[in-house]
Coordinates of C-alpha atoms in Angstrom, one line a residue:
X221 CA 14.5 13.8 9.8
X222 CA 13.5 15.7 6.7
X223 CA 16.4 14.7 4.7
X224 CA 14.6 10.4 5.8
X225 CA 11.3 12.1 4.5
X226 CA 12.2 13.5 1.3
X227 CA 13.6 10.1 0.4
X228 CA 10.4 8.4 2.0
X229 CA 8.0 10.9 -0.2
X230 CA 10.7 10.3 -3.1
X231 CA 10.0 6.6 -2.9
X232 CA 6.4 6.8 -3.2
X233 CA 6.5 7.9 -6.3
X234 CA 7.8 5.4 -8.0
X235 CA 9.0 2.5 -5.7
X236 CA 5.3 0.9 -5.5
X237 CA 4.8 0.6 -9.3
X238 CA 8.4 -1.0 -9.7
X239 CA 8.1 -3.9 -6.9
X240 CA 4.5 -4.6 -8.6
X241 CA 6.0 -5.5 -11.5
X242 CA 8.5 -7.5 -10.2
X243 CA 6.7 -9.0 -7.8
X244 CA 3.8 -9.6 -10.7
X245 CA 6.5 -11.3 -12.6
X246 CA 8.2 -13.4 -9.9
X247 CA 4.2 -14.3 -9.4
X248 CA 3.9 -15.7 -12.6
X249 CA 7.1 -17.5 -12.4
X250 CA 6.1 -19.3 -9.6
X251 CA 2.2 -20.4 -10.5
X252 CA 2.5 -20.6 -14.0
X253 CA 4.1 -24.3 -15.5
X254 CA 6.5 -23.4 -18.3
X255 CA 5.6 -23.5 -21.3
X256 CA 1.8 -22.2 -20.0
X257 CA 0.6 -18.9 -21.4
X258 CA 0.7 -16.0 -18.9
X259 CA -1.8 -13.1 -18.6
X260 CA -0.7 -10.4 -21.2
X261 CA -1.2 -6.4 -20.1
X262 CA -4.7 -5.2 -20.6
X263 CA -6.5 -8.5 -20.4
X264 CA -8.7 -8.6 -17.3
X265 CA -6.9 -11.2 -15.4
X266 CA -3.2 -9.4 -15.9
X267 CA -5.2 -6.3 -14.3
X268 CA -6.6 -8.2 -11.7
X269 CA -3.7 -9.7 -10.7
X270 CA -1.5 -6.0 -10.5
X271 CA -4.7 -4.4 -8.8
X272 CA -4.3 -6.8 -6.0
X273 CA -0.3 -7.1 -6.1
X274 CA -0.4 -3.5 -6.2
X275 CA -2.7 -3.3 -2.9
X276 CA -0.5 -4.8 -1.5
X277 CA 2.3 -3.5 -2.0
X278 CA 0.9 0.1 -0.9
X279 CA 0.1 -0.8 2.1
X280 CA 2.9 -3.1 3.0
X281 CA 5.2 0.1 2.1
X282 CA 3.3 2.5 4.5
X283 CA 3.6 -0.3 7.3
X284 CA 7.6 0.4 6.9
X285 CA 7.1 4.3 6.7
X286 CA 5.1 3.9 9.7
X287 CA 8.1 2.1 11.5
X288 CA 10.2 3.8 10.1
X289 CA 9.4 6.7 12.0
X290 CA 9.4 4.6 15.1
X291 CA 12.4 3.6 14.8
X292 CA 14.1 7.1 14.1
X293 CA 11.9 8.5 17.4
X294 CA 13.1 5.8 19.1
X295 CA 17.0 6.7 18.2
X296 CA 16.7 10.3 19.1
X297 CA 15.6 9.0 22.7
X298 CA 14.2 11.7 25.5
X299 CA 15.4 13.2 28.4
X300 CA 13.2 10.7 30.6
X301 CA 15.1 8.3 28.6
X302 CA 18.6 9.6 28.9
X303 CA 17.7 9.5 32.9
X304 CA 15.9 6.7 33.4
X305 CA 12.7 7.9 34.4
X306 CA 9.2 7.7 34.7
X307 CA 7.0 10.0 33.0
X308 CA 5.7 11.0 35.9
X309 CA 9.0 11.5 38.2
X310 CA 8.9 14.2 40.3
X311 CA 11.5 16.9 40.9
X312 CA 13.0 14.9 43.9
X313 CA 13.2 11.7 41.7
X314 CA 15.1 13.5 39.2
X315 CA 17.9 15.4 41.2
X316 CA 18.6 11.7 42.6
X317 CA 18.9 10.2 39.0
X318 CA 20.8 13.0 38.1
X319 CA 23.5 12.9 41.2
X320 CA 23.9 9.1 40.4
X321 CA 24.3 9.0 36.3
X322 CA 26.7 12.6 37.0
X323 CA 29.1 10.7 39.3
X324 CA 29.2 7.3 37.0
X325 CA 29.6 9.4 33.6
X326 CA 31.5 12.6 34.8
X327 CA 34.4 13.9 32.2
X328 CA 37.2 13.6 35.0
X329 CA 36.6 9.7 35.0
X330 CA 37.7 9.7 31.5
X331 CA 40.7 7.7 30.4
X332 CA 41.4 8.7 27.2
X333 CA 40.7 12.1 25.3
X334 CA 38.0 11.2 23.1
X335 CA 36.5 9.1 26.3
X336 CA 36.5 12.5 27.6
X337 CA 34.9 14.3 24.8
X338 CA 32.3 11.6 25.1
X339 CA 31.6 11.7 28.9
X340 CA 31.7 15.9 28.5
X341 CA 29.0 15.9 26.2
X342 CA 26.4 12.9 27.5
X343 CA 27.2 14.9 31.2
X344 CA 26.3 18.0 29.4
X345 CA 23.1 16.4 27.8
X346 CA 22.6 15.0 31.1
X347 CA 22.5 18.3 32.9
X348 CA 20.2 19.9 30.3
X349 CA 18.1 17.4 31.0
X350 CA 17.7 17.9 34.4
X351 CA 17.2 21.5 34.3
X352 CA 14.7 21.1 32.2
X353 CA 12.2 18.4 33.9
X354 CA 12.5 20.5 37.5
X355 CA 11.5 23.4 35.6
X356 CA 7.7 23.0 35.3
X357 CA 7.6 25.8 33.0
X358 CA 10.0 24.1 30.4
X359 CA 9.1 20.6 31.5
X360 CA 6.0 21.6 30.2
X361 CA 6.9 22.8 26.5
X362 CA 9.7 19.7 26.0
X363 CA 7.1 17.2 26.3
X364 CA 4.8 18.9 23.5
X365 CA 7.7 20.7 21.8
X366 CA 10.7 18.8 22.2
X367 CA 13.7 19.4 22.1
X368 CA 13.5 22.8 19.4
X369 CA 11.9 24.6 22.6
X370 CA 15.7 24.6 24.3
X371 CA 16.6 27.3 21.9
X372 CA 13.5 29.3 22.2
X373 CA 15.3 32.1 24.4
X374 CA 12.5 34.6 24.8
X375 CA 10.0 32.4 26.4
X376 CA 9.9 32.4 30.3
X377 CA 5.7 31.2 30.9
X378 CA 3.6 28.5 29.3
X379 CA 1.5 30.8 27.3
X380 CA 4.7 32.0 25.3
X381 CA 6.1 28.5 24.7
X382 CA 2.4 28.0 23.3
X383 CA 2.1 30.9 21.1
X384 CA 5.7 30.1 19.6
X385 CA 5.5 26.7 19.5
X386 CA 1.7 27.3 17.6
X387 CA 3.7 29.6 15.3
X388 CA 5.9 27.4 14.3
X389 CA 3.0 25.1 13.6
X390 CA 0.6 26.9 11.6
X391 CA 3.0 27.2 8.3
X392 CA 3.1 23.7 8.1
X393 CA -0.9 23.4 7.9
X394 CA -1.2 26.8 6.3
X395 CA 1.2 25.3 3.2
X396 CA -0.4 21.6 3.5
X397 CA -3.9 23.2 2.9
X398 CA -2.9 25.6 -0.1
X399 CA -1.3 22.4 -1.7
X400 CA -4.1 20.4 -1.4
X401 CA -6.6 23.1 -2.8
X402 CA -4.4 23.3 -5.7
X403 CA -4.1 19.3 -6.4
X404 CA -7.6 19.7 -6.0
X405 CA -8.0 22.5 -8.6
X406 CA -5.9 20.7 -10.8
X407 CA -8.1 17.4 -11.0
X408 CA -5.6 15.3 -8.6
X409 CA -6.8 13.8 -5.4
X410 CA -10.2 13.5 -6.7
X411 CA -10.8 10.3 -4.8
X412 CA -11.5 10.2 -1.0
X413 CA -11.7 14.1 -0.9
X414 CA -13.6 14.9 1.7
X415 CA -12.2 12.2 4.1
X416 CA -8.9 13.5 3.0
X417 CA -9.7 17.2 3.9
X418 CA -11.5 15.7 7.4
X419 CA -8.6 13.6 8.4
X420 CA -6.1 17.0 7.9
X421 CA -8.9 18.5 10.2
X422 CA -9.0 16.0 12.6
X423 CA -5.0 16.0 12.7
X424 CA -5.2 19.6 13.2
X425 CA -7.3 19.4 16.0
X426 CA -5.6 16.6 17.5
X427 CA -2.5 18.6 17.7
X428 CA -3.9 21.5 19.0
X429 CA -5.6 19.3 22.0
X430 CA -2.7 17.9 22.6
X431 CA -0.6 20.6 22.9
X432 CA -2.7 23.1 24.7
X433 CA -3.9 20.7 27.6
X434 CA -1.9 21.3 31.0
X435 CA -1.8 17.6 31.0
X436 CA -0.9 14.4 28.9
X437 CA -3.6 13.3 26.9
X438 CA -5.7 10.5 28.0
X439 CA -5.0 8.5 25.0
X440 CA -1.3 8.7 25.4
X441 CA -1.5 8.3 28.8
X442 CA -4.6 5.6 29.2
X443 CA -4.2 3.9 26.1
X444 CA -1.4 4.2 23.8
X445 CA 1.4 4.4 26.4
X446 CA 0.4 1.2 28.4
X447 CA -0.6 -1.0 25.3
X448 CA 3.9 -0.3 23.9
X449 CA 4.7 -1.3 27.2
X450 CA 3.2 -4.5 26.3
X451 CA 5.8 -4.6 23.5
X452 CA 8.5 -3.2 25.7
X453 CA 8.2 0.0 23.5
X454 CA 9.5 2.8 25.9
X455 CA 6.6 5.7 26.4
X456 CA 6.3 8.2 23.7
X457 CA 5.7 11.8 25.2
X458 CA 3.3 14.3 23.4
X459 CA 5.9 15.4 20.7
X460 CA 7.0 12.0 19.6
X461 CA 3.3 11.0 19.2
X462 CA 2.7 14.3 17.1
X463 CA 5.3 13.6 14.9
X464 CA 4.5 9.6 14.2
X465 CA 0.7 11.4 13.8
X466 CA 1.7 13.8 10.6
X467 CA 4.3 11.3 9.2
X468 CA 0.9 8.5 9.5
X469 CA -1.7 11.6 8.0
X470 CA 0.7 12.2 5.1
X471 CA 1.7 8.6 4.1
X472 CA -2.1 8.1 4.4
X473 CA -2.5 10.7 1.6
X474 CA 0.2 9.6 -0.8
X475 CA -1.0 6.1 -0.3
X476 CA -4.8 6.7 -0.6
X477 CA -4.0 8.9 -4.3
X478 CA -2.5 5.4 -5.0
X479 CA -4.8 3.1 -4.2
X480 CA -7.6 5.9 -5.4
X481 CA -7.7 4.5 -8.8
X482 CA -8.3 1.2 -7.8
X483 CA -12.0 2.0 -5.7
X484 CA -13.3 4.5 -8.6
X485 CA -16.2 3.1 -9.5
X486 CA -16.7 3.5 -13.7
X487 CA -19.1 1.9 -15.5
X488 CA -17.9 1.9 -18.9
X489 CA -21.2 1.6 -21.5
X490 CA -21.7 -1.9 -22.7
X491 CA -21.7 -2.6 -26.7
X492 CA -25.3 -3.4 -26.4
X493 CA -26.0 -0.2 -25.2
X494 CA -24.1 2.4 -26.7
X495 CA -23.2 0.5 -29.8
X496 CA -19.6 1.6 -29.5
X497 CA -17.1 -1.8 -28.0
X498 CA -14.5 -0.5 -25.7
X499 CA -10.9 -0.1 -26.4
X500 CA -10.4 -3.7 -25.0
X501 CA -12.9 -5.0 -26.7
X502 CA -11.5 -3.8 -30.3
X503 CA -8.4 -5.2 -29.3
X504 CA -9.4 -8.6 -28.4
X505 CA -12.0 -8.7 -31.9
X506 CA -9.1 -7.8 -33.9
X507 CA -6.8 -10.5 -32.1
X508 CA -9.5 -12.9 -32.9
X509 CA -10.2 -11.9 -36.3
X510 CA -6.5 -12.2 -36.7
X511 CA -6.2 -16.0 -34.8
X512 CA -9.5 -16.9 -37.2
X513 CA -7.8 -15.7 -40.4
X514 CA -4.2 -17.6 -40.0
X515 CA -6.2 -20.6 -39.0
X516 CA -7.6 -20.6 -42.5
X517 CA -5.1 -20.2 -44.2
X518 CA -3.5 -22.9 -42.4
X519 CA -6.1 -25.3 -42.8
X520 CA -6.2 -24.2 -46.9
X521 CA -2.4 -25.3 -47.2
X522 CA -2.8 -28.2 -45.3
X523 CA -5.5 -29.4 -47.4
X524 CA -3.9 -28.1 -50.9
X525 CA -0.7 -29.8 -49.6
X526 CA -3.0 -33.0 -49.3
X527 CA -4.6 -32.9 -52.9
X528 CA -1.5 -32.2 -54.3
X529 CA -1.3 -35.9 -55.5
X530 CA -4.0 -35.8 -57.3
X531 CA -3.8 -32.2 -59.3
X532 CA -4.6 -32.8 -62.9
X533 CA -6.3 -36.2 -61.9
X534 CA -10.1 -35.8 -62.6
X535 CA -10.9 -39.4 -62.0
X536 CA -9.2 -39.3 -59.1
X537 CA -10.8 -36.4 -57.5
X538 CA -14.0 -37.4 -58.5
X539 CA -13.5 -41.0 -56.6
X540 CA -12.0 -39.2 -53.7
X541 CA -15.0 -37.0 -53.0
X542 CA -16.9 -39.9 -53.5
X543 CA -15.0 -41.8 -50.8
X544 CA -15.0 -39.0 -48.4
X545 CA -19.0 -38.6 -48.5
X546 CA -19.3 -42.4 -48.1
X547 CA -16.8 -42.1 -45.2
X548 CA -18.7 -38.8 -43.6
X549 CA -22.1 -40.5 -44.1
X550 CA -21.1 -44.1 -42.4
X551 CA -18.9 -42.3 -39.5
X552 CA -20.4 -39.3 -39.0
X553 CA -24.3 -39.1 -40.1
X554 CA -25.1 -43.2 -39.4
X555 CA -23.1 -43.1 -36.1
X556 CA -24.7 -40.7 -34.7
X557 CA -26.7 -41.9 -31.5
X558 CA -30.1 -39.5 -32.9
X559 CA -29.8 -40.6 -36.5
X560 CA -29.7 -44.6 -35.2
X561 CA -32.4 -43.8 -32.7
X562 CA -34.8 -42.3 -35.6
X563 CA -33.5 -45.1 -38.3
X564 CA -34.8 -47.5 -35.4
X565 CA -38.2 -46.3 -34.9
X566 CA -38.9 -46.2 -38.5
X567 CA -38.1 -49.3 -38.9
X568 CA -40.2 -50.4 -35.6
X569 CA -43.0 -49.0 -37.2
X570 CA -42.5 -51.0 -40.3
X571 CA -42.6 -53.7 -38.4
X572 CA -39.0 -54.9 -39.4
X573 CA -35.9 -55.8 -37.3
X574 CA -34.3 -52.5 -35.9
X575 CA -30.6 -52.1 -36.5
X576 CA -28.4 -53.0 -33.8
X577 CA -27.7 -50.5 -31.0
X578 CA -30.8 -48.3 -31.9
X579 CA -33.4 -48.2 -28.8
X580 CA -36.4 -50.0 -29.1
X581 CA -39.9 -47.9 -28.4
X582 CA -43.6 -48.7 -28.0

């Protein structure tokens, strides 16, 4: 599996920010008519939008690293699996399985060669297998070790499966805590540090319960077990669960350094306060400044391109202004409802016929 995780941890890296873009984009596509302008990076709906696309994204992609892992602990199977057992068969229960898979698959039944390479080695696996759940010894370290504990020679009691298998455990944490002290150092992982350094605890301590008890854990047993028989999930045994546990911890960590930036609370200083207008700010001043400016020099042609008739005309000008005040003070000044309202009471109070459409008063 660590070639699968080193592409899993590869793809965090850079596989979230690329499908937010294009599923940003295929967004936009969709709600926005054409022709409509769409939100342009930096302006607070664009970041809006990619924070929340971007959410989702995260969090969708550790929902497939989770079954991911699943699925590849499903594929290796177990040697309850491989016999069709209970996980709490006992040694009678076993030897029968054994006897009746051993004379259906056995290599002399085989027709063809690589038939028989087949059967030998499933009848191989099969016998392994066996050996191993009637020994209560080794029964004990495959179902918190797995399958690695077959080539630990040197181990014939519990206690040294335990101190091996611990062994082989503590680099793992020993390394995961230096790196995270050094992100830490460093400035990464900033957000969600001490429930980051808690959950590692906790996952710590979780293994080490788990692999230390004489029995299965009541939440694999009581809990987790029953509720994916539900979903006809076959039982996972104490090393499959402590594998889905670490690949769950570390996708947890990528994913939370992700989505870290997005539940950093900063208060940038208001313009009223400090004086000083943000970056975002300066940019969107400047773009209006800049839309304010070529809409006056619009307007200037337009108008120069309408008095173009009349260049060296004084007369004409001089009537043309003329016209246009009429025309602003009859449309614009005498239309207006306030201006008719107060031309009407004046002439109430003079005692003379108010203008039609001004409202009448006492």
């Amino acid at each position: 599996m660590s070639g699968s995780s080193l592409l899993s941890y590869a793809g965090w890296t850079f596989l979230p920010n690329l499908v937010t873009g294009w599923v940003q984009a295929l967004y936009y596509g969709i709600t926005i008519r054409a022709g409509d302008p769409k939100p342009q990076p930096g302006t607070p709906r664009y970041i809006k939008h990619r924070r929340r696309i971007h959410m989702t994204v995260v969090i969708a992609y550790l929902l497939y690293t989770i079954y991911e892992t699943d699925y590849w602990i499903r594929r290796q199977s177990d040697f309850y699996q491989d016999l069709g057992l209970n996980l709490d068969a006992d040694e009678k229960k076993i030897k029968s399985k054994f006897r009746r898979l051993a004379a259906i698959h056995h290599p002399d039944k085989a027709v063809t060669a690589q038939s028989s390479s087949n059967a030998e080695s499933f009848f191989v696996n099969l016998k392994v297998a066996q050996d191993t759940l009637i020994d209560p010894v080794k029964r004990f370290a495959y179902e918190r070790f797995g399958p690695d504990m077959l080539n630990w020679r040197h181990c014939s009691s519990i206690r040294d499966y335990l101190i091996v298998g611990l062994q082989a455990a503590i680099p793992l944490y020993a390394g995961s805590t230096i790196f995270l002290v050094i992100l830490g150092v460093m400035g990464y992982l900033q957000w969600g540090r001490f429930w980051r350094y808690l959950t590692f605890l906790a996952l710590f301590v979780l293994e080490y319960h788990t692999l230390t008890r004489p029995y299965l854990p009541h939440f694999l047993s009581k809990v987790i077990n029953p509720s994916l028989s539900l979903a006809t999930h076959p039982p996972m045994l104490p090393f499959q669960f402590l594998i889905l546990a670490r690949k769950i911890a570390f996708s947890l960590f990528i994913a939370a350094s992700q989505l870290g930036a997005f539940f950093q609370h900063t208060t940038p200083a208001p313009a009223s306060a400090s004086g000083i207008p943000s970056v975002l700010e300066s940019q969107q001043l400047t773009r209006l400044e800049q839309l304010a400016q070529a809409s006056e020099v619009e307007a200037s042609r337009l108008l120069a391109l309408d008095m173009s008739p009349f260049v060296g005309d004084e007369a004409g000008v001089k009537e043309l202004r003329g016209r246009v005040r009429e025309w602003l003070v009859t449309n614009t000044i005498r239309a207006d409802p306030e201006v008719r309202d107060a031309m009407g009471r004046v002439m109430a109070k003079k005692r003379v016929g108010a203008p039609p459409g001004a409202r009448q008063t006492n």
